[in-house]
Amino acid sequence: MTTQNTSPLHVTVVLGSNRHGRFGPVVADWLLDRLRTREDLTTDVLDVAETDLPTSMTRTPQAAEALAAITPKLASADAFVVLTPEYNHSYPAALKNLIDWHHTEWQAKAVALVSYGGISGGLRATEHLRQVFAELHTVTVRDTVSFPNAAGAFDSEGTLKDPTGPNAAAKVMLDQLVWWGRALREAKEKRPYGG
């Protein structure tokens, strides 16, 4: 009989926008409320607006200092939820830069995607992220949560006007994340990933 590791899955939530006046923190607060209600998850937050990674990919003292704060949050995660807006039919440059500075930290882990934007709700950004994460040997879960015309979906206090659909979608997405996250964690416990 095989014993399963049923300890909570450690999830790092990545806020993917550093744009001035961004709407991401409103969506992140809603998302974190969903995550905190689950006994099968523990969370950590990594906000690209609080990182200072150069785009040159040069290992400077500045980069080393930034990585010292960032890399452990990614490395210790069993899984991720990446929150992204859609800018010009894709995801932000700061998010891509964060992703590109790391490789093994993403490997053989599960990623759930939450997006917001205009009429598309950020879905074009999530589809681009799926391609990037596939290259990094990362499993993106099928279901996402998206907020079309996000600013109109929340009131001035940051509360969803109608939480029914997003809350149901979040439950499905997080259930998938837990399944994949546990499956991958158990697989790596038996056999290190060599991708």
mmCIF file of C-alpha atoms in Angstrom:
data_model
loop_
_atom_site.group_PDB
_atom_site.id
_atom_site.type_symbol
_atom_site.label_atom_id
_atom_site.label_comp_id
_atom_site.label_asym_id
_atom_site.label_seq_id
_atom_site.Cartn_x
_atom_site.Cartn_y
_atom_site.Cartn_z
ATOM 1 C CA MET A 1 0.000 0.000 0.000
ATOM 2 C CA THR A 2 1.343 3.420 -0.986
ATOM 3 C CA THR A 3 1.157 6.308 1.455
ATOM 4 C CA GLN A 4 0.305 9.678 0.019
ATOM 5 C CA ASN A 5 1.655 13.018 1.178
ATOM 6 C CA THR A 6 -1.539 14.864 2.111
ATOM 7 C CA SER A 7 0.162 17.846 3.720
ATOM 8 C CA PRO A 8 -1.066 21.191 2.376
ATOM 9 C CA LEU A 9 0.272 22.198 -1.003
ATOM 10 C CA HIS A 10 2.524 25.261 -0.767
ATOM 11 C CA VAL A 11 1.390 27.707 -3.470
ATOM 12 C CA THR A 12 3.191 30.871 -4.501
ATOM 13 C CA VAL A 13 0.859 33.489 -5.959
ATOM 14 C CA VAL A 14 2.634 35.627 -8.566
ATOM 15 C CA LEU A 15 1.174 39.079 -9.222
ATOM 16 C CA GLY A 16 2.283 39.736 -12.763
ATOM 17 C CA SER A 17 1.913 43.488 -13.283
ATOM 18 C CA ASN A 18 4.094 46.367 -12.161
ATOM 19 C CA ARG A 19 2.237 49.050 -14.114
ATOM 20 C CA HIS A 20 1.359 52.299 -12.328
ATOM 21 C CA GLY A 21 -2.326 52.308 -11.393
ATOM 22 C CA ARG A 22 -2.629 48.559 -11.933
ATOM 23 C CA PHE A 23 -5.850 46.747 -11.029
ATOM 24 C CA GLY A 24 -4.044 43.550 -10.043
ATOM 25 C CA PRO A 25 -4.083 44.079 -6.255
ATOM 26 C CA VAL A 26 -7.901 44.158 -6.292
ATOM 27 C CA VAL A 27 -8.072 40.807 -8.088
ATOM 28 C CA ALA A 28 -5.229 39.460 -5.924
ATOM 29 C CA ASP A 29 -7.130 40.266 -2.725
ATOM 30 C CA TRP A 30 -10.140 38.334 -4.028
ATOM 31 C CA LEU A 31 -7.891 35.433 -5.083
ATOM 32 C CA LEU A 32 -6.043 35.301 -1.759
ATOM 33 C CA ASP A 33 -9.376 35.202 0.081
ATOM 34 C CA ARG A 34 -10.258 32.073 -1.946
ATOM 35 C CA LEU A 35 -6.899 30.451 -1.240
ATOM 36 C CA ARG A 36 -7.035 31.145 2.499
ATOM 37 C CA THR A 37 -10.343 29.307 2.882
ATOM 38 C CA ARG A 38 -8.727 26.051 1.792
ATOM 39 C CA GLU A 39 -7.121 23.713 4.288
ATOM 40 C CA ASP A 40 -5.255 21.908 1.487
ATOM 41 C CA LEU A 41 -3.231 25.012 0.540
ATOM 42 C CA THR A 42 -0.735 27.379 2.137
ATOM 43 C CA THR A 43 0.244 30.551 0.313
ATOM 44 C CA ASP A 44 3.112 32.887 -0.317
ATOM 45 C CA VAL A 45 2.971 35.999 -2.518
ATOM 46 C CA LEU A 46 5.492 37.278 -5.043
ATOM 47 C CA ASP A 47 4.646 40.653 -6.577
ATOM 48 C CA VAL A 48 6.674 41.671 -9.641
ATOM 49 C CA ALA A 49 6.118 45.317 -8.651
ATOM 50 C CA GLU A 50 8.324 44.637 -5.633
ATOM 51 C CA THR A 51 11.135 43.020 -7.626
ATOM 52 C CA ASP A 52 14.045 44.758 -9.247
ATOM 53 C CA LEU A 53 15.357 42.307 -11.805
ATOM 54 C CA PRO A 54 17.302 43.789 -14.718
ATOM 55 C CA THR A 55 16.168 42.849 -18.209
ATOM 56 C CA SER A 56 19.733 42.257 -19.397
ATOM 57 C CA MET A 57 19.897 38.809 -17.723
ATOM 58 C CA THR A 58 23.350 39.791 -16.431
ATOM 59 C CA ARG A 59 24.307 38.461 -12.980
ATOM 60 C CA THR A 60 25.096 41.837 -11.437
ATOM 61 C CA PRO A 61 25.141 42.550 -7.683
ATOM 62 C CA GLN A 62 21.707 44.172 -8.153
ATOM 63 C CA ALA A 63 20.378 41.009 -9.799
ATOM 64 C CA ALA A 64 21.903 38.794 -7.097
ATOM 65 C CA GLU A 65 20.216 40.862 -4.385
ATOM 66 C CA ALA A 66 16.841 40.709 -6.135
ATOM 67 C CA LEU A 67 17.154 36.983 -6.774
ATOM 68 C CA ALA A 68 17.966 36.336 -3.117
ATOM 69 C CA ALA A 69 14.466 37.544 -2.227
ATOM 70 C CA ILE A 70 12.658 35.996 -5.206
ATOM 71 C CA THR A 71 14.177 32.612 -5.977
ATOM 72 C CA PRO A 72 13.432 30.958 -2.600
ATOM 73 C CA LYS A 73 9.709 31.778 -2.976
ATOM 74 C CA LEU A 74 9.657 30.037 -6.343
ATOM 75 C CA ALA A 75 11.899 27.138 -5.334
ATOM 76 C CA SER A 76 9.912 26.295 -2.199
ATOM 77 C CA ALA A 77 6.547 26.291 -3.980
ATOM 78 C CA ASP A 78 4.809 23.029 -4.808
ATOM 79 C CA ALA A 79 2.608 24.925 -7.289
ATOM 80 C CA PHE A 80 1.784 28.435 -8.488
ATOM 81 C CA VAL A 81 -1.126 30.699 -9.252
ATOM 82 C CA VAL A 82 -0.078 33.357 -11.745
ATOM 83 C CA LEU A 83 -2.247 36.458 -11.882
ATOM 84 C CA THR A 84 -1.857 38.426 -15.099
ATOM 85 C CA PRO A 85 -3.468 41.330 -16.861
ATOM 86 C CA GLU A 86 -3.602 41.460 -20.628
ATOM 87 C CA TYR A 87 -1.489 44.183 -22.204
ATOM 88 C CA ASN A 88 -1.528 44.406 -26.016
ATOM 89 C CA HIS A 89 -2.935 40.867 -26.420
ATOM 90 C CA SER A 90 -0.353 39.303 -24.091
ATOM 91 C CA TYR A 91 1.085 39.344 -20.573
ATOM 92 C CA PRO A 92 3.393 42.009 -19.081
ATOM 93 C CA ALA A 93 7.120 42.230 -19.726
ATOM 94 C CA ALA A 94 7.879 42.237 -15.979
ATOM 95 C CA LEU A 95 6.199 38.842 -15.632
ATOM 96 C CA LYS A 96 8.167 37.408 -18.568
ATOM 97 C CA ASN A 97 11.375 38.763 -17.064
ATOM 98 C CA LEU A 98 10.636 37.071 -13.729
ATOM 99 C CA ILE A 99 9.870 33.802 -15.493
ATOM 100 C CA ASP A 100 13.009 33.977 -17.636
ATOM 101 C CA TRP A 101 15.354 34.536 -14.685
ATOM 102 C CA HIS A 102 14.366 31.093 -13.376
ATOM 103 C CA HIS A 103 14.258 27.632 -14.822
ATOM 104 C CA THR A 104 14.443 24.686 -12.425
ATOM 105 C CA GLU A 105 12.209 26.512 -9.939
ATOM 106 C CA TRP A 106 9.262 26.073 -12.347
ATOM 107 C CA GLN A 107 10.022 22.520 -13.506
ATOM 108 C CA ALA A 108 7.576 19.700 -12.831
ATOM 109 C CA LYS A 109 5.196 21.944 -10.919
ATOM 110 C CA ALA A 110 1.594 22.943 -11.576
ATOM 111 C CA VAL A 111 0.472 26.451 -12.492
ATOM 112 C CA ALA A 112 -3.041 27.892 -12.375
ATOM 113 C CA LEU A 113 -3.776 31.075 -14.305
ATOM 114 C CA VAL A 114 -6.006 33.977 -13.275
ATOM 115 C CA SER A 115 -6.411 36.884 -15.674
ATOM 116 C CA TYR A 116 -8.161 40.178 -16.013
ATOM 117 C CA GLY A 117 -8.564 42.754 -18.736
ATOM 118 C CA GLY A 118 -10.978 44.248 -21.182
ATOM 119 C CA ILE A 119 -13.478 42.304 -23.236
ATOM 120 C CA SER A 120 -11.298 39.163 -23.424
ATOM 121 C CA GLY A 121 -10.716 39.036 -19.682
ATOM 122 C CA GLY A 122 -7.018 38.431 -20.231
ATOM 123 C CA LEU A 123 -7.498 35.046 -21.879
ATOM 124 C CA ARG A 124 -5.033 35.848 -24.668
ATOM 125 C CA ALA A 125 -2.383 36.499 -21.996
ATOM 126 C CA THR A 126 -3.091 33.131 -20.367
ATOM 127 C CA GLU A 127 -2.775 31.297 -23.677
ATOM 128 C CA HIS A 128 0.634 32.881 -24.262
ATOM 129 C CA LEU A 129 1.696 31.909 -20.740
ATOM 130 C CA ARG A 130 0.712 28.294 -21.400
ATOM 131 C CA GLN A 131 3.274 28.175 -24.228
ATOM 132 C CA VAL A 132 6.011 29.633 -22.043
ATOM 133 C CA PHE A 133 5.295 27.321 -19.126
ATOM 134 C CA ALA A 134 5.223 24.273 -21.409
ATOM 135 C CA GLU A 135 8.776 25.120 -22.456
ATOM 136 C CA LEU A 136 9.752 25.210 -18.770
ATOM 137 C CA HIS A 137 8.344 21.691 -18.177
ATOM 138 C CA THR A 138 5.499 23.118 -16.119
ATOM 139 C CA VAL A 139 1.920 21.812 -16.117
ATOM 140 C CA THR A 140 -0.764 24.469 -16.510
ATOM 141 C CA VAL A 141 -4.153 23.385 -15.243
ATOM 142 C CA ARG A 142 -6.965 23.468 -17.773
ATOM 143 C CA ASP A 143 -9.467 25.733 -16.042
ATOM 144 C CA THR A 144 -8.754 29.391 -15.408
ATOM 145 C CA VAL A 145 -10.496 32.333 -13.824
ATOM 146 C CA SER A 146 -10.843 35.442 -15.947
ATOM 147 C CA PHE A 147 -12.383 38.839 -15.355
ATOM 148 C CA PRO A 148 -13.638 40.595 -18.505
ATOM 149 C CA ASN A 149 -13.953 44.333 -17.973
ATOM 150 C CA ALA A 150 -12.512 43.730 -14.524
ATOM 151 C CA ALA A 151 -12.896 47.261 -13.179
ATOM 152 C CA GLY A 152 -16.663 46.990 -13.657
ATOM 153 C CA ALA A 153 -16.868 43.583 -11.944
ATOM 154 C CA PHE A 154 -15.720 44.955 -8.564
ATOM 155 C CA ASP A 155 -17.241 47.759 -6.502
ATOM 156 C CA SER A 156 -15.297 50.707 -5.085
ATOM 157 C CA GLU A 157 -14.409 48.643 -1.989
ATOM 158 C CA GLY A 158 -12.831 45.892 -4.114
ATOM 159 C CA THR A 159 -15.701 43.435 -3.621
ATOM 160 C CA LEU A 160 -17.065 41.429 -6.531
ATOM 161 C CA LYS A 161 -20.533 42.616 -7.490
ATOM 162 C CA ASP A 162 -21.556 39.077 -8.438
ATOM 163 C CA PRO A 163 -19.126 36.503 -7.002
ATOM 164 C CA THR A 164 -21.107 33.426 -8.056
ATOM 165 C CA GLY A 165 -19.337 32.648 -11.335
ATOM 166 C CA PRO A 166 -15.793 33.613 -10.318
ATOM 167 C CA ASN A 167 -16.026 31.790 -6.981
ATOM 168 C CA ALA A 168 -17.251 28.604 -8.694
ATOM 169 C CA ALA A 169 -14.535 28.884 -11.354
ATOM 170 C CA ALA A 170 -11.891 29.414 -8.666
ATOM 171 C CA LYS A 171 -12.979 26.277 -6.827
ATOM 172 C CA VAL A 172 -12.686 24.151 -9.972
ATOM 173 C CA MET A 173 -9.317 25.679 -10.867
ATOM 174 C CA LEU A 174 -7.901 25.260 -7.359
ATOM 175 C CA ASP A 175 -9.179 21.675 -7.122
ATOM 176 C CA GLN A 176 -7.279 20.936 -10.347
ATOM 177 C CA LEU A 177 -4.191 22.719 -9.018
ATOM 178 C CA VAL A 178 -4.247 20.621 -5.846
ATOM 179 C CA TRP A 179 -4.620 17.379 -7.819
ATOM 180 C CA TRP A 180 -1.771 18.188 -10.202
ATOM 181 C CA GLY A 181 0.373 19.749 -7.497
ATOM 182 C CA ARG A 182 0.090 16.685 -5.272
ATOM 183 C CA ALA A 183 0.598 14.272 -8.172
ATOM 184 C CA LEU A 184 3.763 16.058 -9.257
ATOM 185 C CA ARG A 185 5.060 16.398 -5.692
ATOM 186 C CA GLU A 186 4.537 12.664 -5.099
ATOM 187 C CA ALA A 187 6.188 11.776 -8.404
ATOM 188 C CA LYS A 188 9.263 13.875 -7.550
ATOM 189 C CA GLU A 189 9.469 12.259 -4.118
ATOM 190 C CA LYS A 190 9.782 8.864 -5.831
ATOM 191 C CA ARG A 191 11.945 9.952 -8.748
ATOM 192 C CA PRO A 192 13.696 13.331 -9.193
ATOM 193 C CA TYR A 193 12.669 15.164 -12.342
ATOM 194 C CA GLY A 194 15.430 15.147 -14.925
ATOM 195 C CA GLY A 195 13.970 17.381 -17.653
#
